[in-house]
Amino acid sequence: MRHLMIVVLESLRHDVWLEANPTILGRLGPVERRFSYASWTAPSHYNLLMGLLPHDSPTHVHASEHYKADIARYSMRLDVPDVEFRSMLPSLYLPTFLRGTLGYRTVARVSMPVLNPHTPINHDFDDYRLMPSHNDFHGILDDLDLAGDVPTFWLLNVGETHYPYATPEEDPAEWPRISGLHGTLRRVGEDTERPPLFDADELAQLRRRQVRALRYLDGAFERLLDTLPEDTWLIVTSDHGELFGEDGYFGHGPIAHRLVHEVPFVERLAR
């Protein structure tokens, strides 16, 4: 059985990947434009862990057949025969199937507090950890055991591409800030005034910051690819996109817009 690793680049848009044109990630093959099932971190990761990766948008097919085909691809990814939708029942949860049915070790390293170990996302993981910093992919790699002595599933949630699109060496005092919305958590009653909107120049700068964050992460992927155990199937994608002022929107979540669902997707046998 192959190892399986899913790396989720927070908030990364498909067209930002194209603009950044990452060199190391480019070696994995052409990036696909796919669509997230959700526009926010937690529900998107729940779908991912049901085994339902970002999808294309096929016409003239029954949606149920698309689900079946998506799950059936795990036979190829894992090198395990006859994986199908019914194989995932009754839990419909990938870590449960891998751990309980196939004997995989299940490991997660997450950057976003909304995915902390007390949430239902952490179900049937042997080793699940919220990292101390939201934007330190190298810190995640430092914390991983990639020995590969038993078949392992790794879920890595990487935060550099999430607002404020900051790399670890950047001084937090230089981060762009939205009053009351900076970071993920805020106290009830704090900063109750509506934060000011970014102007067009600031929005363009924020988009450039996400491009720069992905180019930074490209170097960390070189390190990851050099240390993955043999026979590892790697999937790199995003949980949702981000809006940088298009049609008056900023951010993600309660936004119904094509660009908040368009995400990059690439997969292959990495080693």
mmCIF file of C-alpha atoms in Angstrom:
data_model
loop_
_atom_site.group_PDB
_atom_site.id
_atom_site.type_symbol
_atom_site.label_atom_id
_atom_site.label_comp_id
_atom_site.label_asym_id
_atom_site.label_seq_id
_atom_site.Cartn_x
_atom_site.Cartn_y
_atom_site.Cartn_z
ATOM 1 C CA MET A 1 0.000 0.000 0.000
ATOM 2 C CA ARG A 2 1.226 3.462 -0.840
ATOM 3 C CA HIS A 3 1.616 6.337 1.571
ATOM 4 C CA LEU A 4 -0.804 9.204 0.949
ATOM 5 C CA MET A 5 -0.175 12.886 1.648
ATOM 6 C CA ILE A 6 -2.644 15.719 1.085
ATOM 7 C CA VAL A 7 -1.215 19.242 1.378
ATOM 8 C CA VAL A 8 -3.846 21.976 1.629
ATOM 9 C CA LEU A 9 -2.613 25.493 0.853
ATOM 10 C CA GLU A 10 -4.977 27.790 2.710
ATOM 11 C CA SER A 11 -7.097 30.222 0.649
ATOM 12 C CA LEU A 12 -5.023 29.799 -2.504
ATOM 13 C CA ARG A 13 -6.703 30.689 -5.782
ATOM 14 C CA HIS A 14 -6.038 28.772 -8.963
ATOM 15 C CA ASP A 15 -5.058 31.891 -10.914
ATOM 16 C CA VAL A 16 -2.634 32.955 -8.170
ATOM 17 C CA TRP A 17 -0.833 29.614 -8.607
ATOM 18 C CA LEU A 18 -0.617 30.329 -12.343
ATOM 19 C CA GLU A 19 0.818 33.793 -11.711
ATOM 20 C CA ALA A 20 3.318 32.557 -9.138
ATOM 21 C CA ASN A 21 4.391 29.777 -11.547
ATOM 22 C CA PRO A 22 6.134 27.720 -8.820
ATOM 23 C CA THR A 23 9.142 25.799 -10.084
ATOM 24 C CA ILE A 24 9.249 22.847 -7.679
ATOM 25 C CA LEU A 25 5.496 22.369 -7.607
ATOM 26 C CA GLY A 26 5.545 22.625 -11.385
ATOM 27 C CA ARG A 27 7.548 19.389 -11.478
ATOM 28 C CA LEU A 28 4.499 17.534 -10.164
ATOM 29 C CA GLY A 29 2.751 18.135 -13.449
ATOM 30 C CA PRO A 30 0.209 20.552 -14.919
ATOM 31 C CA VAL A 31 -1.995 22.181 -12.319
ATOM 32 C CA GLU A 32 -5.724 21.664 -12.804
ATOM 33 C CA ARG A 33 -8.455 24.196 -12.140
ATOM 34 C CA ARG A 34 -10.920 22.531 -9.810
ATOM 35 C CA PHE A 35 -13.703 23.653 -7.485
ATOM 36 C CA SER A 36 -13.929 23.390 -3.720
ATOM 37 C CA TYR A 37 -17.095 21.949 -2.194
ATOM 38 C CA ALA A 38 -17.081 24.783 0.372
ATOM 39 C CA SER A 39 -15.920 28.383 0.720
ATOM 40 C CA TRP A 40 -14.526 28.186 4.247
ATOM 41 C CA THR A 41 -11.768 26.206 5.957
ATOM 42 C CA ALA A 42 -13.643 23.842 8.285
ATOM 43 C CA PRO A 43 -16.391 22.557 5.947
ATOM 44 C CA SER A 44 -13.915 22.280 3.097
ATOM 45 C CA HIS A 45 -11.585 20.094 5.163
ATOM 46 C CA TYR A 46 -14.518 17.949 6.244
ATOM 47 C CA ASN A 47 -15.277 17.271 2.587
ATOM 48 C CA LEU A 48 -11.622 16.524 1.888
ATOM 49 C CA LEU A 49 -11.589 14.011 4.717
ATOM 50 C CA MET A 50 -14.733 12.367 3.366
ATOM 51 C CA GLY A 51 -12.482 11.516 0.439
ATOM 52 C CA LEU A 52 -14.132 14.112 -1.794
ATOM 53 C CA LEU A 53 -11.345 16.213 -3.210
ATOM 54 C CA PRO A 54 -11.938 19.446 -5.151
ATOM 55 C CA HIS A 55 -13.929 18.538 -8.215
ATOM 56 C CA ASP A 56 -14.135 19.459 -11.840
ATOM 57 C CA SER A 57 -17.519 20.521 -13.187
ATOM 58 C CA PRO A 58 -18.702 17.830 -15.598
ATOM 59 C CA THR A 59 -21.803 18.205 -17.705
ATOM 60 C CA HIS A 60 -24.234 15.495 -18.838
ATOM 61 C CA VAL A 61 -23.395 13.158 -15.953
ATOM 62 C CA HIS A 62 -25.241 12.209 -12.787
ATOM 63 C CA ALA A 63 -23.621 13.821 -9.752
ATOM 64 C CA SER A 64 -23.762 10.517 -7.880
ATOM 65 C CA GLU A 65 -21.614 8.892 -10.567
ATOM 66 C CA HIS A 66 -19.025 11.623 -10.109
ATOM 67 C CA TYR A 67 -18.781 10.844 -6.381
ATOM 68 C CA LYS A 68 -18.318 7.144 -7.132
ATOM 69 C CA ALA A 69 -15.555 7.838 -9.645
ATOM 70 C CA ASP A 70 -13.790 10.206 -7.250
ATOM 71 C CA ILE A 71 -13.709 7.601 -4.484
ATOM 72 C CA ALA A 72 -12.696 4.842 -6.909
ATOM 73 C CA ARG A 73 -9.507 6.774 -7.753
ATOM 74 C CA TYR A 74 -8.192 5.851 -4.303
ATOM 75 C CA SER A 75 -7.502 2.384 -5.672
ATOM 76 C CA MET A 76 -4.883 3.966 -7.926
ATOM 77 C CA ARG A 77 -3.652 6.424 -5.301
ATOM 78 C CA LEU A 78 -3.217 3.808 -2.584
ATOM 79 C CA ASP A 79 -2.427 0.849 -4.854
ATOM 80 C CA VAL A 80 -5.288 -1.006 -3.178
ATOM 81 C CA PRO A 81 -7.789 -2.903 -5.342
ATOM 82 C CA ASP A 82 -11.514 -2.321 -5.376
ATOM 83 C CA VAL A 83 -11.839 0.840 -3.295
ATOM 84 C CA GLU A 84 -15.327 2.161 -3.925
ATOM 85 C CA PHE A 85 -17.937 4.359 -2.317
ATOM 86 C CA ARG A 86 -19.390 1.504 -0.284
ATOM 87 C CA SER A 87 -15.897 0.807 1.092
ATOM 88 C CA MET A 88 -16.111 4.094 3.006
ATOM 89 C CA LEU A 89 -19.414 3.214 4.683
ATOM 90 C CA PRO A 90 -20.707 3.699 7.278
ATOM 91 C CA SER A 91 -18.390 6.484 8.434
ATOM 92 C CA LEU A 92 -17.726 8.121 5.046
ATOM 93 C CA TYR A 93 -14.487 9.375 6.566
ATOM 94 C CA LEU A 94 -11.135 8.794 4.910
ATOM 95 C CA PRO A 95 -9.033 8.560 8.115
ATOM 96 C CA THR A 96 -11.477 5.977 9.522
ATOM 97 C CA PHE A 97 -11.285 3.891 6.357
ATOM 98 C CA LEU A 98 -7.508 4.109 6.103
ATOM 99 C CA ARG A 99 -6.867 3.477 9.790
ATOM 100 C CA GLY A 100 -9.597 0.978 10.618
ATOM 101 C CA THR A 101 -9.879 -0.992 7.378
ATOM 102 C CA LEU A 102 -6.397 -0.800 5.850
ATOM 103 C CA GLY A 103 -4.210 -0.339 8.933
ATOM 104 C CA TYR A 104 -2.724 3.030 8.023
ATOM 105 C CA ARG A 105 -1.152 5.394 10.512
ATOM 106 C CA THR A 106 -3.005 8.732 10.304
ATOM 107 C CA VAL A 107 -1.246 12.041 10.969
ATOM 108 C CA ALA A 108 -2.353 15.680 10.699
ATOM 109 C CA ARG A 109 -0.549 18.978 11.150
ATOM 110 C CA VAL A 110 -2.851 21.991 10.902
ATOM 111 C CA SER A 111 -2.167 25.722 10.916
ATOM 112 C CA MET A 112 -5.649 27.206 11.349
ATOM 113 C CA PRO A 113 -7.215 27.363 14.855
ATOM 114 C CA VAL A 114 -10.646 26.457 13.400
ATOM 115 C CA LEU A 115 -9.135 23.000 12.769
ATOM 116 C CA ASN A 116 -7.822 22.573 16.318
ATOM 117 C CA PRO A 117 -7.725 19.039 17.811
ATOM 118 C CA HIS A 118 -10.970 19.536 19.767
ATOM 119 C CA THR A 119 -13.032 19.883 16.582
ATOM 120 C CA PRO A 120 -14.812 16.923 14.918
ATOM 121 C CA ILE A 121 -12.227 17.083 12.110
ATOM 122 C CA ASN A 122 -9.892 15.234 14.474
ATOM 123 C CA HIS A 123 -11.521 11.821 14.236
ATOM 124 C CA ASP A 124 -9.504 8.628 13.803
ATOM 125 C CA PHE A 125 -6.162 10.406 13.623
ATOM 126 C CA ASP A 126 -3.327 8.761 15.533
ATOM 127 C CA ASP A 127 -1.375 12.008 15.695
ATOM 128 C CA TYR A 128 -3.158 15.360 15.231
ATOM 129 C CA ARG A 129 -1.525 18.658 16.111
ATOM 130 C CA LEU A 130 -2.296 22.381 15.799
ATOM 131 C CA MET A 131 0.976 24.160 15.074
ATOM 132 C CA PRO A 132 2.050 27.095 17.279
ATOM 133 C CA SER A 133 2.327 29.396 14.265
ATOM 134 C CA HIS A 134 -0.230 29.754 11.473
ATOM 135 C CA ASN A 135 2.425 30.439 8.830
ATOM 136 C CA ASP A 136 5.373 28.078 9.187
ATOM 137 C CA PHE A 137 5.442 25.181 6.715
ATOM 138 C CA HIS A 138 9.071 24.482 7.596
ATOM 139 C CA GLY A 139 7.940 24.135 11.214
ATOM 140 C CA ILE A 140 5.416 21.512 10.095
ATOM 141 C CA LEU A 141 8.158 19.621 8.248
ATOM 142 C CA ASP A 142 10.404 19.815 11.322
ATOM 143 C CA ASP A 143 7.619 18.214 13.356
ATOM 144 C CA LEU A 144 6.889 15.307 10.989
ATOM 145 C CA ASP A 145 8.172 11.762 11.178
ATOM 146 C CA LEU A 146 8.499 10.715 7.541
ATOM 147 C CA ALA A 147 10.178 7.390 8.213
ATOM 148 C CA GLY A 148 7.504 5.523 6.265
ATOM 149 C CA ASP A 149 7.911 2.273 8.182
ATOM 150 C CA VAL A 150 4.129 1.655 7.996
ATOM 151 C CA PRO A 151 1.629 2.933 5.412
ATOM 152 C CA THR A 152 0.806 6.486 6.480
ATOM 153 C CA PHE A 153 -1.743 9.146 5.620
ATOM 154 C CA TRP A 154 -0.594 12.708 6.242
ATOM 155 C CA LEU A 155 -2.865 15.772 6.117
ATOM 156 C CA LEU A 156 -0.918 19.043 6.112
ATOM 157 C CA ASN A 157 -2.797 22.342 6.404
ATOM 158 C CA VAL A 158 -0.412 25.151 5.382
ATOM 159 C CA GLY A 159 -1.176 28.750 6.335
ATOM 160 C CA GLU A 160 1.282 31.067 4.582
ATOM 161 C CA THR A 161 -1.203 31.668 1.756
ATOM 162 C CA HIS A 162 -3.984 32.622 4.209
ATOM 163 C CA TYR A 163 -4.555 36.267 5.138
ATOM 164 C CA PRO A 164 -2.311 38.155 5.959
ATOM 165 C CA TYR A 165 -0.279 36.088 3.434
ATOM 166 C CA ALA A 166 2.841 36.283 5.585
ATOM 167 C CA THR A 167 6.049 34.270 5.512
ATOM 168 C CA PRO A 168 7.735 33.310 8.802
ATOM 169 C CA GLU A 169 10.623 35.758 8.559
ATOM 170 C CA GLU A 170 8.312 38.730 8.093
ATOM 171 C CA ASP A 171 7.896 41.067 11.077
ATOM 172 C CA PRO A 172 4.253 40.828 12.249
ATOM 173 C CA ALA A 173 4.305 44.601 12.725
ATOM 174 C CA GLU A 174 4.516 44.855 8.924
ATOM 175 C CA TRP A 175 1.486 42.650 8.262
ATOM 176 C CA PRO A 176 -1.582 44.281 6.697
ATOM 177 C CA ARG A 177 -4.337 44.541 9.265
ATOM 178 C CA ILE A 178 -8.094 44.772 9.275
ATOM 179 C CA SER A 179 -9.297 46.116 12.604
ATOM 180 C CA GLY A 180 -11.107 43.356 14.477
ATOM 181 C CA LEU A 181 -10.550 40.776 11.752
ATOM 182 C CA HIS A 182 -6.798 40.267 11.981
ATOM 183 C CA GLY A 183 -6.116 36.633 12.778
ATOM 184 C CA THR A 184 -8.906 34.133 13.352
ATOM 185 C CA LEU A 185 -10.156 34.792 16.890
ATOM 186 C CA ARG A 186 -11.701 37.896 18.419
ATOM 187 C CA ARG A 187 -13.500 38.538 21.704
ATOM 188 C CA VAL A 188 -17.219 39.212 21.651
ATOM 189 C CA GLY A 189 -17.829 42.940 21.771
ATOM 190 C CA GLU A 190 -14.316 43.810 20.608
ATOM 191 C CA ASP A 191 -13.901 46.123 17.619
ATOM 192 C CA THR A 192 -17.609 46.250 16.897
ATOM 193 C CA GLU A 193 -17.304 49.037 14.359
ATOM 194 C CA ARG A 194 -17.271 47.948 10.750
ATOM 195 C CA PRO A 195 -13.643 47.793 9.574
ATOM 196 C CA PRO A 196 -12.625 50.127 6.755
ATOM 197 C CA LEU A 197 -12.451 48.616 3.287
ATOM 198 C CA PHE A 198 -9.196 48.258 1.422
ATOM 199 C CA ASP A 199 -8.712 50.523 -1.559
ATOM 200 C CA ALA A 200 -7.765 49.187 -4.998
ATOM 201 C CA ASP A 201 -4.019 49.596 -4.465
ATOM 202 C CA GLU A 202 -4.147 47.790 -1.117
ATOM 203 C CA LEU A 203 -6.164 44.936 -2.614
ATOM 204 C CA ALA A 204 -3.633 44.572 -5.429
ATOM 205 C CA GLN A 205 -0.877 44.484 -2.823
ATOM 206 C CA LEU A 206 -2.681 41.739 -0.886
ATOM 207 C CA ARG A 207 -2.949 39.623 -4.019
ATOM 208 C CA ARG A 208 0.778 40.114 -4.662
ATOM 209 C CA ARG A 209 1.421 38.977 -1.099
ATOM 210 C CA GLN A 210 -0.360 35.687 -1.770
ATOM 211 C CA VAL A 211 1.674 35.221 -4.955
ATOM 212 C CA ARG A 212 4.854 35.854 -2.973
ATOM 213 C CA ALA A 213 3.761 33.450 -0.225
ATOM 214 C CA LEU A 214 3.331 30.625 -2.737
ATOM 215 C CA ARG A 215 6.744 31.305 -4.272
ATOM 216 C CA TYR A 216 8.214 31.098 -0.779
ATOM 217 C CA LEU A 217 6.424 27.799 -0.136
ATOM 218 C CA ASP A 218 7.854 26.374 -3.339
ATOM 219 C CA GLY A 219 11.239 26.109 -1.634
ATOM 220 C CA ALA A 220 9.710 24.204 1.274
ATOM 221 C CA PHE A 221 8.199 21.739 -1.202
ATOM 222 C CA GLU A 222 11.685 20.996 -2.499
ATOM 223 C CA ARG A 223 12.600 19.948 1.031
ATOM 224 C CA LEU A 224 9.395 17.906 1.364
ATOM 225 C CA LEU A 225 9.914 16.063 -1.919
ATOM 226 C CA ASP A 226 13.475 15.223 -0.929
ATOM 227 C CA THR A 227 12.334 13.641 2.355
ATOM 228 C CA LEU A 228 9.129 11.814 1.410
ATOM 229 C CA PRO A 229 9.396 8.046 1.753
ATOM 230 C CA GLU A 230 9.362 5.906 -1.350
ATOM 231 C CA ASP A 231 5.967 5.118 -2.856
ATOM 232 C CA THR A 232 4.123 8.216 -1.637
ATOM 233 C CA TRP A 233 1.134 9.583 -3.541
ATOM 234 C CA LEU A 234 1.068 13.373 -3.129
ATOM 235 C CA ILE A 235 -1.936 15.663 -3.596
ATOM 236 C CA VAL A 236 -1.504 19.446 -3.428
ATOM 237 C CA THR A 237 -4.590 21.617 -3.482
ATOM 238 C CA SER A 238 -6.428 24.381 -1.621
ATOM 239 C CA ASP A 239 -9.486 24.427 0.597
ATOM 240 C CA HIS A 240 -11.027 27.458 -1.136
ATOM 241 C CA GLY A 241 -10.055 30.607 -2.990
ATOM 242 C CA GLU A 242 -9.926 34.255 -1.961
ATOM 243 C CA LEU A 243 -11.445 37.493 -3.240
ATOM 244 C CA PHE A 244 -9.244 40.552 -3.697
ATOM 245 C CA GLY A 245 -11.894 43.134 -4.491
ATOM 246 C CA GLU A 246 -13.465 41.438 -7.509
ATOM 247 C CA ASP A 247 -17.098 42.558 -7.791
ATOM 248 C CA GLY A 248 -16.749 44.300 -4.417
ATOM 249 C CA TYR A 249 -15.815 41.180 -2.413
ATOM 250 C CA PHE A 250 -12.859 40.570 -0.115
ATOM 251 C CA GLY A 251 -11.911 37.345 1.633
ATOM 252 C CA HIS A 252 -13.809 34.064 1.697
ATOM 253 C CA GLY A 253 -16.591 32.303 3.585
ATOM 254 C CA PRO A 254 -20.036 33.851 3.257
ATOM 255 C CA ILE A 255 -19.374 34.763 -0.376
ATOM 256 C CA ALA A 256 -21.058 33.213 -3.406
ATOM 257 C CA HIS A 257 -18.531 33.891 -6.147
ATOM 258 C CA ARG A 258 -16.761 31.654 -8.668
ATOM 259 C CA LEU A 259 -13.280 32.762 -7.583
ATOM 260 C CA VAL A 260 -13.828 31.724 -3.982
ATOM 261 C CA HIS A 261 -14.394 28.150 -5.194
ATOM 262 C CA GLU A 262 -11.697 27.907 -7.884
ATOM 263 C CA VAL A 263 -8.652 26.112 -6.507
ATOM 264 C CA PRO A 264 -5.486 24.518 -7.886
ATOM 265 C CA PHE A 265 -5.126 20.755 -7.893
ATOM 266 C CA VAL A 266 -2.208 18.521 -8.756
ATOM 267 C CA GLU A 267 -1.505 14.899 -7.838
ATOM 268 C CA ARG A 268 1.038 12.251 -8.703
ATOM 269 C CA LEU A 269 3.264 9.535 -7.331
ATOM 270 C CA ALA A 270 5.899 11.797 -5.836
ATOM 271 C CA ARG A 271 8.536 9.157 -5.095
#
